[in-house]
mmCIF file of C-alpha atoms in Angstrom:
data_model
loop_
_atom_site.group_PDB
_atom_site.id
_atom_site.type_symbol
_atom_site.label_atom_id
_atom_site.label_comp_id
_atom_site.label_asym_id
_atom_site.label_seq_id
_atom_site.Cartn_x
_atom_site.Cartn_y
_atom_site.Cartn_z
ATOM 1 C CA GLY A 255 109.522 73.772 -10.997
ATOM 2 C CA LEU A 256 107.286 74.140 -14.030
ATOM 3 C CA ALA A 257 105.637 77.433 -15.072
ATOM 4 C CA THR A 258 102.065 76.231 -14.353
ATOM 5 C CA ALA A 259 100.661 79.525 -13.102
ATOM 6 C CA SER A 260 99.157 80.293 -16.539
ATOM 7 C CA THR A 261 98.670 76.702 -17.833
ATOM 8 C CA PRO A 262 94.916 76.303 -18.242
ATOM 9 C CA ILE A 263 92.913 73.207 -17.324
ATOM 10 C CA GLN A 264 89.354 72.524 -18.506
ATOM 11 C CA VAL A 265 87.197 70.895 -15.806
ATOM 12 C CA ALA A 266 83.746 69.538 -16.617
ATOM 13 C CA VAL A 267 81.596 70.349 -13.609
ATOM 14 C CA LEU A 268 78.032 69.662 -14.816
ATOM 15 C CA TRP A 269 76.556 68.052 -17.914
ATOM 16 C CA GLY A 270 73.145 67.016 -19.068
ATOM 17 C CA THR A 271 70.064 68.176 -20.917
ATOM 18 C CA ALA A 272 69.035 70.772 -18.317
ATOM 19 C CA THR A 273 69.314 74.542 -18.486
ATOM 20 C CA TYR A 274 72.074 75.771 -16.234
ATOM 21 C CA ARG A 275 72.450 79.268 -14.808
ATOM 22 C CA VAL A 276 75.582 81.272 -14.074
ATOM 23 C CA VAL A 277 75.753 84.439 -11.970
ATOM 24 C CA ALA A 278 78.916 86.563 -11.642
ATOM 25 C CA ASN A 279 79.451 88.473 -8.382
ATOM 26 C CA GLY A 280 81.603 91.052 -10.215
ATOM 27 C CA PRO A 281 82.269 92.367 -13.725
ATOM 28 C CA ALA A 282 82.275 89.789 -16.511
ATOM 29 C CA GLN A 283 81.596 89.327 -20.194
ATOM 30 C CA LEU A 284 79.475 86.865 -22.125
ATOM 31 C CA THR A 285 80.710 85.719 -25.531
ATOM 32 C CA ALA A 286 78.192 83.923 -27.699
ATOM 33 C CA GLY A 287 78.760 83.520 -31.416
ATOM 34 C CA GLY A 288 80.186 86.845 -32.541
ATOM 35 C CA ARG A 289 78.517 88.794 -29.737
ATOM 36 C CA VAL A 290 80.248 90.117 -26.642
ATOM 37 C CA VAL A 291 77.919 91.295 -23.896
ATOM 38 C CA THR A 292 79.002 93.075 -20.708
ATOM 39 C CA LEU A 293 77.367 91.438 -17.666
ATOM 40 C CA ALA A 294 76.318 93.370 -14.592
ATOM 41 C CA PRO A 295 77.150 91.774 -11.248
ATOM 42 C CA GLY A 296 74.273 89.528 -10.273
ATOM 43 C CA GLN A 297 72.979 89.192 -13.848
ATOM 44 C CA VAL A 298 71.685 85.680 -14.611
ATOM 45 C CA VAL A 299 72.926 83.871 -17.713
ATOM 46 C CA SER A 300 70.996 80.765 -18.830
ATOM 47 C CA LEU A 301 72.944 78.069 -20.646
ATOM 48 C CA ASN A 302 71.778 74.995 -22.520
ATOM 49 C CA ALA A 303 72.707 72.898 -25.523
ATOM 50 C CA ALA A 304 70.419 74.921 -27.863
ATOM 51 C CA GLY A 305 72.426 78.070 -27.133
ATOM 52 C CA GLY A 306 75.584 76.897 -28.823
ATOM 53 C CA VAL A 307 79.034 77.584 -27.416
ATOM 54 C CA GLN A 308 78.894 80.358 -24.816
ATOM 55 C CA LYS A 309 81.646 81.661 -22.575
ATOM 56 C CA ILE A 310 81.466 83.766 -19.414
ATOM 57 C CA VAL A 311 84.767 85.467 -18.615
ATOM 58 C CA PRO A 312 85.400 87.601 -15.519
ATOM 59 C CA THR A 313 86.956 90.965 -16.283
ATOM 60 C CA ASN A 314 88.184 91.393 -12.732
ATOM 61 C CA PRO A 315 90.379 88.784 -11.007
ATOM 62 C CA GLY A 316 88.219 88.959 -7.924
ATOM 63 C CA THR A 317 85.037 87.920 -9.751
ATOM 64 C CA ARG A 318 83.658 84.486 -8.927
ATOM 65 C CA LEU A 319 81.069 82.671 -11.015
ATOM 66 C CA ALA A 320 78.180 80.855 -9.270
ATOM 67 C CA VAL A 321 76.905 77.862 -11.233
ATOM 68 C CA TYR A 322 73.391 76.609 -10.660
ATOM 69 C CA GLY A 323 72.106 73.189 -11.747
ATOM 70 C CA PRO A 324 68.558 71.758 -11.657
ATOM 71 C CA SER A 325 68.742 71.307 -7.900
ATOM 72 C CA GLY A 326 70.135 74.784 -7.128
ATOM 73 C CA LEU A 327 73.566 76.247 -6.413
ATOM 74 C CA TYR A 328 76.349 73.852 -7.351
ATOM 75 C CA HIS A 329 79.615 75.743 -6.634
ATOM 76 C CA HIS A 330 81.380 79.046 -7.048
ATOM 77 C CA TYR A 331 84.347 79.159 -9.396
ATOM 78 C CA ARG A 332 87.432 81.132 -10.260
ATOM 79 C CA GLY A 333 88.220 81.493 -13.927
ATOM 80 C CA SER A 334 85.764 81.206 -16.827
ATOM 81 C CA ILE A 335 82.697 79.064 -17.520
ATOM 82 C CA VAL A 336 82.201 77.623 -20.985
ATOM 83 C CA SER A 337 78.925 76.092 -22.130
ATOM 84 C CA GLN A 338 79.887 73.414 -24.666
ATOM 85 C CA PRO A 339 77.138 71.477 -26.408
ATOM 86 C CA SER A 340 77.996 67.932 -27.532
ATOM 87 C CA GLY A 341 75.237 65.833 -29.056
ATOM 88 C CA ARG A 342 72.141 66.467 -26.977
ATOM 89 C CA LEU A 343 74.089 67.265 -23.847
ATOM 90 C CA ASP A 344 75.456 70.544 -22.597
ATOM 91 C CA TYR A 345 78.790 70.464 -20.752
ATOM 92 C CA ILE A 346 79.463 73.197 -18.253
ATOM 93 C CA ILE A 347 83.278 73.543 -18.175
ATOM 94 C CA ASN A 348 85.335 75.600 -15.753
ATOM 95 C CA VAL A 349 88.528 76.890 -17.474
ATOM 96 C CA LEU A 350 91.185 78.234 -15.107
ATOM 97 C CA PRO A 351 94.935 78.059 -14.427
ATOM 98 C CA ILE A 352 96.100 74.732 -12.959
ATOM 99 C CA GLU A 353 97.382 76.472 -9.829
ATOM 100 C CA ASP A 354 93.932 77.906 -9.110
ATOM 101 C CA TYR A 355 92.349 74.551 -9.862
ATOM 102 C CA LEU A 356 94.527 73.004 -7.158
ATOM 103 C CA ARG A 357 93.156 75.525 -4.652
ATOM 104 C CA GLY A 358 89.670 74.065 -5.066
ATOM 105 C CA LEU A 359 90.454 70.364 -4.772
ATOM 106 C CA GLY A 360 88.526 68.401 -2.169
ATOM 107 C CA GLU A 361 90.878 65.435 -1.777
ATOM 108 C CA VAL A 362 92.213 66.095 1.750
ATOM 109 C CA PRO A 363 90.928 68.086 4.729
ATOM 110 C CA ALA A 364 92.395 71.490 5.574
ATOM 111 C CA SER A 365 93.030 70.209 9.095
ATOM 112 C CA TRP A 366 95.942 68.052 7.944
ATOM 113 C CA PRO A 367 99.478 69.233 8.694
ATOM 114 C CA LEU A 368 100.681 71.708 6.065
ATOM 115 C CA GLU A 369 103.486 69.440 4.886
ATOM 116 C CA ALA A 370 101.030 66.652 4.225
ATOM 117 C CA ILE A 371 98.760 68.988 2.240
ATOM 118 C CA LYS A 372 101.808 70.169 0.261
ATOM 119 C CA ALA A 373 102.687 66.551 -0.639
ATOM 120 C CA GLN A 374 99.129 66.025 -1.774
ATOM 121 C CA ILE A 375 99.168 69.170 -3.882
ATOM 122 C CA VAL A 376 102.382 68.124 -5.623
ATOM 123 C CA ALA A 377 100.790 64.763 -6.480
ATOM 124 C CA ALA A 378 97.607 66.523 -7.655
ATOM 125 C CA ARG A 379 99.601 68.918 -9.841
ATOM 126 C CA CYS A 380 101.294 65.970 -11.480
ATOM 127 C CA TYR A 381 97.943 64.266 -11.981
ATOM 128 C CA ALA A 382 96.441 67.384 -13.564
ATOM 129 C CA LEU A 383 99.366 67.941 -15.928
ATOM 130 C CA THR A 384 99.369 64.308 -17.103
ATOM 131 C CA HIS A 385 95.615 64.361 -17.822
ATOM 132 C CA LEU A 386 95.540 67.446 -20.044
ATOM 133 C CA GLY A 387 93.746 66.439 -23.254
ATOM 134 C CA SER A 388 92.096 63.401 -21.649
ATOM 135 C CA THR A 389 88.955 63.929 -23.748
ATOM 136 C CA GLY A 390 88.034 65.982 -26.779
ATOM 137 C CA LEU A 391 85.798 68.253 -24.676
ATOM 138 C CA TYR A 392 87.638 68.669 -21.396
ATOM 139 C CA ASP A 393 90.710 67.535 -19.461
ATOM 140 C CA VAL A 394 89.173 66.244 -16.250
ATOM 141 C CA ASP A 395 85.791 66.285 -14.492
ATOM 142 C CA ASP A 396 85.212 67.179 -10.861
ATOM 143 C CA THR A 397 84.469 63.665 -9.566
ATOM 144 C CA THR A 398 86.525 60.765 -8.234
ATOM 145 C CA GLN A 399 86.816 59.620 -11.843
ATOM 146 C CA TYR A 400 89.704 62.152 -11.881
ATOM 147 C CA GLN A 401 90.188 64.337 -8.774
ATOM 148 C CA VAL A 402 87.426 65.753 -6.567
ATOM 149 C CA TYR A 403 87.120 69.472 -7.323
ATOM 150 C CA LEU A 404 84.736 71.751 -5.417
ATOM 151 C CA GLY A 405 85.741 75.130 -6.839
ATOM 152 C CA ALA A 406 86.288 78.263 -4.817
ATOM 153 C CA ASP A 407 83.848 76.935 -2.153
ATOM 154 C CA ASN A 408 86.531 74.561 -0.908
ATOM 155 C CA GLU A 409 89.472 76.929 -0.717
ATOM 156 C CA SER A 410 91.133 77.265 2.667
ATOM 157 C CA GLY A 411 94.131 79.071 4.122
ATOM 158 C CA PRO A 412 96.179 75.886 4.522
ATOM 159 C CA GLN A 413 95.425 74.569 1.044
ATOM 160 C CA ASN A 414 96.130 77.928 -0.598
ATOM 161 C CA ALA A 415 99.380 78.098 1.342
ATOM 162 C CA ALA A 416 100.290 74.589 0.157
ATOM 163 C CA VAL A 417 99.630 75.591 -3.438
ATOM 164 C CA ASP A 418 101.632 78.797 -3.157
ATOM 165 C CA GLN A 419 104.554 77.166 -1.330
ATOM 166 C CA THR A 420 104.869 74.377 -3.917
ATOM 167 C CA SER A 421 104.177 76.537 -6.956
ATOM 168 C CA GLY A 422 105.146 74.610 -10.138
ATOM 169 C CA GLN A 423 106.706 71.723 -8.152
ATOM 170 C CA VAL A 424 106.232 68.272 -9.736
ATOM 171 C CA LEU A 425 107.797 64.823 -9.521
ATOM 172 C CA MET A 426 109.721 63.650 -12.617
ATOM 173 C CA SER A 427 110.827 60.267 -13.898
ATOM 174 C CA GLY A 428 112.811 59.785 -17.082
ATOM 175 C CA GLY A 429 112.405 63.470 -17.944
ATOM 176 C CA HIS A 430 108.590 63.319 -17.715
ATOM 177 C CA VAL A 431 106.080 64.382 -15.095
ATOM 178 C CA ILE A 432 104.958 61.244 -13.279
ATOM 179 C CA VAL A 433 101.448 59.844 -13.532
ATOM 180 C CA ALA A 434 100.529 60.276 -9.837
ATOM 181 C CA PHE A 435 97.952 57.887 -8.403
ATOM 182 C CA PHE A 436 96.737 58.288 -4.822
ATOM 183 C CA SER A 437 94.068 56.802 -2.613
ATOM 184 C CA ALA A 438 92.699 57.197 0.874
ATOM 185 C CA SER A 439 94.074 53.822 1.995
ATOM 186 C CA ASP A 440 96.134 51.016 0.505
ATOM 187 C CA GLY A 441 95.703 48.311 3.130
ATOM 188 C CA GLY A 442 99.351 48.448 4.035
ATOM 189 C CA HIS A 443 100.842 47.848 0.576
ATOM 190 C CA THR A 444 100.383 49.649 -2.741
ATOM 191 C CA ALA A 445 99.891 47.633 -5.870
ATOM 192 C CA ASN A 446 101.958 47.414 -9.050
ATOM 193 C CA VAL A 447 100.437 49.552 -11.784
ATOM 194 C CA SER A 448 100.412 46.480 -14.012
ATOM 195 C CA ASP A 449 98.118 44.697 -11.560
ATOM 196 C CA VAL A 450 95.539 47.505 -11.499
ATOM 197 C CA PHE A 451 95.641 49.596 -14.633
ATOM 198 C CA GLY A 452 97.569 47.338 -17.005
ATOM 199 C CA GLY A 453 100.490 49.718 -17.486
ATOM 200 C CA SER A 454 103.968 48.342 -17.854
ATOM 201 C CA LEU A 455 106.443 48.503 -14.977
ATOM 202 C CA ALA A 456 109.103 48.978 -17.609
ATOM 203 C CA THR A 457 107.388 52.264 -18.596
ATOM 204 C CA TYR A 458 106.207 53.213 -15.125
ATOM 205 C CA SER A 459 109.012 51.944 -12.934
ATOM 206 C CA TYR A 460 108.017 54.341 -10.151
ATOM 207 C CA LEU A 461 104.552 52.704 -9.870
ATOM 208 C CA ARG A 462 105.881 49.537 -8.261
ATOM 209 C CA GLY A 463 104.006 48.429 -5.141
ATOM 210 C CA VAL A 464 105.723 49.089 -1.798
ATOM 211 C CA ALA A 465 104.845 48.407 1.825
ATOM 212 C CA ASP A 466 103.132 51.319 3.574
ATOM 213 C CA PRO A 467 103.296 50.944 7.404
ATOM 214 C CA TRP A 468 101.717 54.385 7.888
ATOM 215 C CA ASP A 469 98.437 53.125 6.460
ATOM 216 C CA ILE A 470 97.665 51.605 9.800
ATOM 217 C CA VAL A 471 96.099 54.911 10.937
ATOM 218 C CA ALA A 472 93.546 54.778 8.094
ATOM 219 C CA PRO A 473 89.968 54.177 9.319
ATOM 220 C CA ARG A 474 89.548 51.034 7.212
ATOM 221 C CA HIS A 475 93.077 49.716 7.354
ATOM 222 C CA THR A 476 91.658 46.782 9.337
ATOM 223 C CA TRP A 477 88.067 45.682 8.967
ATOM 224 C CA TYR A 478 85.941 42.669 9.798
ATOM 225 C CA THR A 479 82.660 41.078 8.870
ATOM 226 C CA GLY A 480 80.467 38.784 10.864
ATOM 227 C CA THR A 481 81.057 35.001 10.791
ATOM 228 C CA TYR A 482 79.403 33.085 7.977
ATOM 229 C CA SER A 483 79.027 29.373 7.584
ATOM 230 C CA TYR A 484 80.042 27.604 4.392
ATOM 231 C CA ALA A 485 76.399 26.665 3.979
ATOM 232 C CA THR A 486 75.497 30.344 3.822
ATOM 233 C CA LEU A 487 78.352 31.192 1.464
ATOM 234 C CA GLU A 488 77.312 28.261 -0.686
ATOM 235 C CA ARG A 489 73.900 29.893 -1.197
ATOM 236 C CA ILE A 490 75.702 33.067 -2.499
ATOM 237 C CA TYR A 491 78.282 31.455 -4.783
ATOM 238 C CA PHE A 492 76.936 28.029 -5.846
ATOM 239 C CA SER A 493 74.025 27.415 -8.141
ATOM 240 C CA ALA A 494 72.285 24.041 -8.229
ATOM 241 C CA ALA A 495 74.451 23.216 -11.256
ATOM 242 C CA ASP A 496 77.583 24.183 -9.273
ATOM 243 C CA ILE A 497 76.590 21.845 -6.443
ATOM 244 C CA ALA A 498 76.075 19.047 -8.974
ATOM 245 C CA THR A 499 79.569 19.772 -10.364
ATOM 246 C CA TYR A 500 81.612 20.750 -7.351
ATOM 247 C CA GLY A 501 79.644 19.306 -4.386
ATOM 248 C CA HIS A 502 78.935 21.312 -1.282
ATOM 249 C CA LEU A 503 81.185 24.165 -0.217
ATOM 250 C CA ARG A 504 83.786 23.067 2.287
ATOM 251 C CA GLY A 505 86.382 25.811 2.248
ATOM 252 C CA LEU A 506 88.038 28.792 0.542
ATOM 253 C CA ASP A 507 91.430 28.872 -1.259
ATOM 254 C CA LEU A 508 92.839 32.331 -0.705
ATOM 255 C CA HIS A 509 96.387 31.717 -1.916
ATOM 256 C CA ASP A 510 96.238 33.327 -5.368
ATOM 257 C CA ARG A 511 97.517 36.813 -4.560
ATOM 258 C CA ASP A 512 99.562 39.465 -6.362
ATOM 259 C CA SER A 513 102.795 40.974 -5.089
ATOM 260 C CA SER A 514 100.835 43.370 -2.837
ATOM 261 C CA ASP A 515 98.938 40.449 -1.187
ATOM 262 C CA ARG A 516 95.738 41.375 -2.931
ATOM 263 C CA LEU A 517 93.684 38.419 -4.064
ATOM 264 C CA ASN A 518 93.490 37.696 -7.788
ATOM 265 C CA THR A 519 90.995 34.862 -7.554
ATOM 266 C CA VAL A 520 89.116 32.971 -4.867
ATOM 267 C CA GLY A 521 88.905 29.183 -4.967
ATOM 268 C CA LEU A 522 85.548 27.881 -3.706
ATOM 269 C CA ILE A 523 86.458 24.405 -2.483
ATOM 270 C CA GLY A 524 83.621 21.952 -2.949
ATOM 271 C CA SER A 525 83.500 18.336 -1.782
ATOM 272 C CA ARG A 526 84.078 17.245 -5.398
ATOM 273 C CA GLY A 527 86.111 20.073 -6.926
ATOM 274 C CA ILE A 528 87.123 23.718 -6.857
ATOM 275 C CA LYS A 529 85.230 26.561 -8.541
ATOM 276 C CA ARG A 530 87.601 29.508 -9.050
ATOM 277 C CA ILE A 531 86.187 32.998 -9.544
ATOM 278 C CA GLY A 532 87.752 36.451 -9.856
ATOM 279 C CA VAL A 533 88.036 38.359 -6.627
ATOM 280 C CA GLN A 534 85.811 41.194 -7.932
ATOM 281 C CA ALA A 535 83.028 38.650 -8.553
ATOM 282 C CA PHE A 536 83.573 37.354 -5.025
ATOM 283 C CA LEU A 537 83.372 40.870 -3.540
ATOM 284 C CA HIS A 538 80.263 41.689 -5.555
ATOM 285 C CA GLY A 539 78.530 38.463 -4.635
ATOM 286 C CA PHE A 540 79.144 39.032 -0.913
ATOM 287 C CA ASN A 541 78.305 42.714 -0.911
ATOM 288 C CA ALA A 542 75.158 42.360 -3.029
ATOM 289 C CA SER A 543 73.748 39.419 -1.093
ATOM 290 C CA ASN A 544 70.784 39.811 1.279
ATOM 291 C CA LEU A 545 72.345 37.035 3.361
ATOM 292 C CA THR A 546 75.236 39.240 4.575
ATOM 293 C CA GLY A 547 73.251 42.156 5.972
ATOM 294 C CA ARG A 548 75.200 45.376 6.129
ATOM 295 C CA ASP A 549 78.598 43.659 6.151
ATOM 296 C CA VAL A 550 80.964 44.804 3.426
ATOM 297 C CA LEU A 551 84.149 43.347 1.981
ATOM 298 C CA TRP A 552 86.015 46.613 1.413
ATOM 299 C CA ASN A 553 88.871 45.418 -0.793
ATOM 300 C CA GLU A 554 90.844 42.442 -2.060
ATOM 301 C CA MET A 555 93.114 42.166 0.989
ATOM 302 C CA PHE A 556 91.275 39.789 3.245
ATOM 303 C CA GLY A 557 91.506 36.381 4.855
ATOM 304 C CA THR A 558 89.099 34.084 6.635
ATOM 305 C CA THR A 559 90.417 34.480 10.178
ATOM 306 C CA PRO A 560 92.645 37.039 11.909
ATOM 307 C CA ALA A 561 96.187 35.661 11.849
ATOM 308 C CA GLN A 562 99.416 36.845 13.464
ATOM 309 C CA THR A 563 101.205 35.983 10.230
ATOM 310 C CA TRP A 564 99.400 38.782 8.309
ATOM 311 C CA ARG A 565 101.994 41.427 7.591
ATOM 312 C CA TYR A 566 99.716 44.423 7.698
ATOM 313 C CA TRP A 567 97.986 44.328 11.055
#
């Protein structure tokens, strides 16, 4: 394993033009410019872009820092809080060891079996390590843009045990820590990295799509919409000019798929020709339309009718 116990990660947790407040529940110090101020437990420190770089550092390992945004308490955190102005914005950044960062992730529930949580933590540790230096201000933020991080508020006995029992464990390929992607569901088959993020399979050979029969337990592994006529779909996808060019919608061509069976494009078959659009445009058109009610196309793995030939039922 790697010695990650003292490897720091910088997590942007709030940012904006507001004034943020930090309260330590134990001994801490505030560094601002050349000044070092000892903070009493419960003392409120206000942070904003006008204050320059400020840093609140616990002087006791048991101290937790409560961060308040405009709408009230955000989260409690291990480690330090840095107020980092950039332009007109102030970034509130939690700096702490990667192993402690992993304790506060909110990616999986604590009710999962311990071995499953441990597998997730190993993937998350790889993700954290490969995203150090992602931006000039911080390594990751606390949203799904990177990994969901809820600070000390989300720690649990099972997740802390998973972190401790996998301390420093990572997955390697070609002598490097892998770039670990994960998702709640994959529809029954993961995708090649080259089909999603544009990376090369020659570089990321371990990011080749594979069948995942276990995804069948995911809540949205299988999903349906209502039944829609071609006349209704025509109103979503064909303009008057399209009708003049392609005629009226008569069918859908859903054969252009990648190696994971996700659609690349959708062919809108008119009586006089085929209009082909990207699958994301097709999804957006359906999901944004007021003609489809609350129905949602959840991903690119869909067909027009249930079929016994579909490999992922």
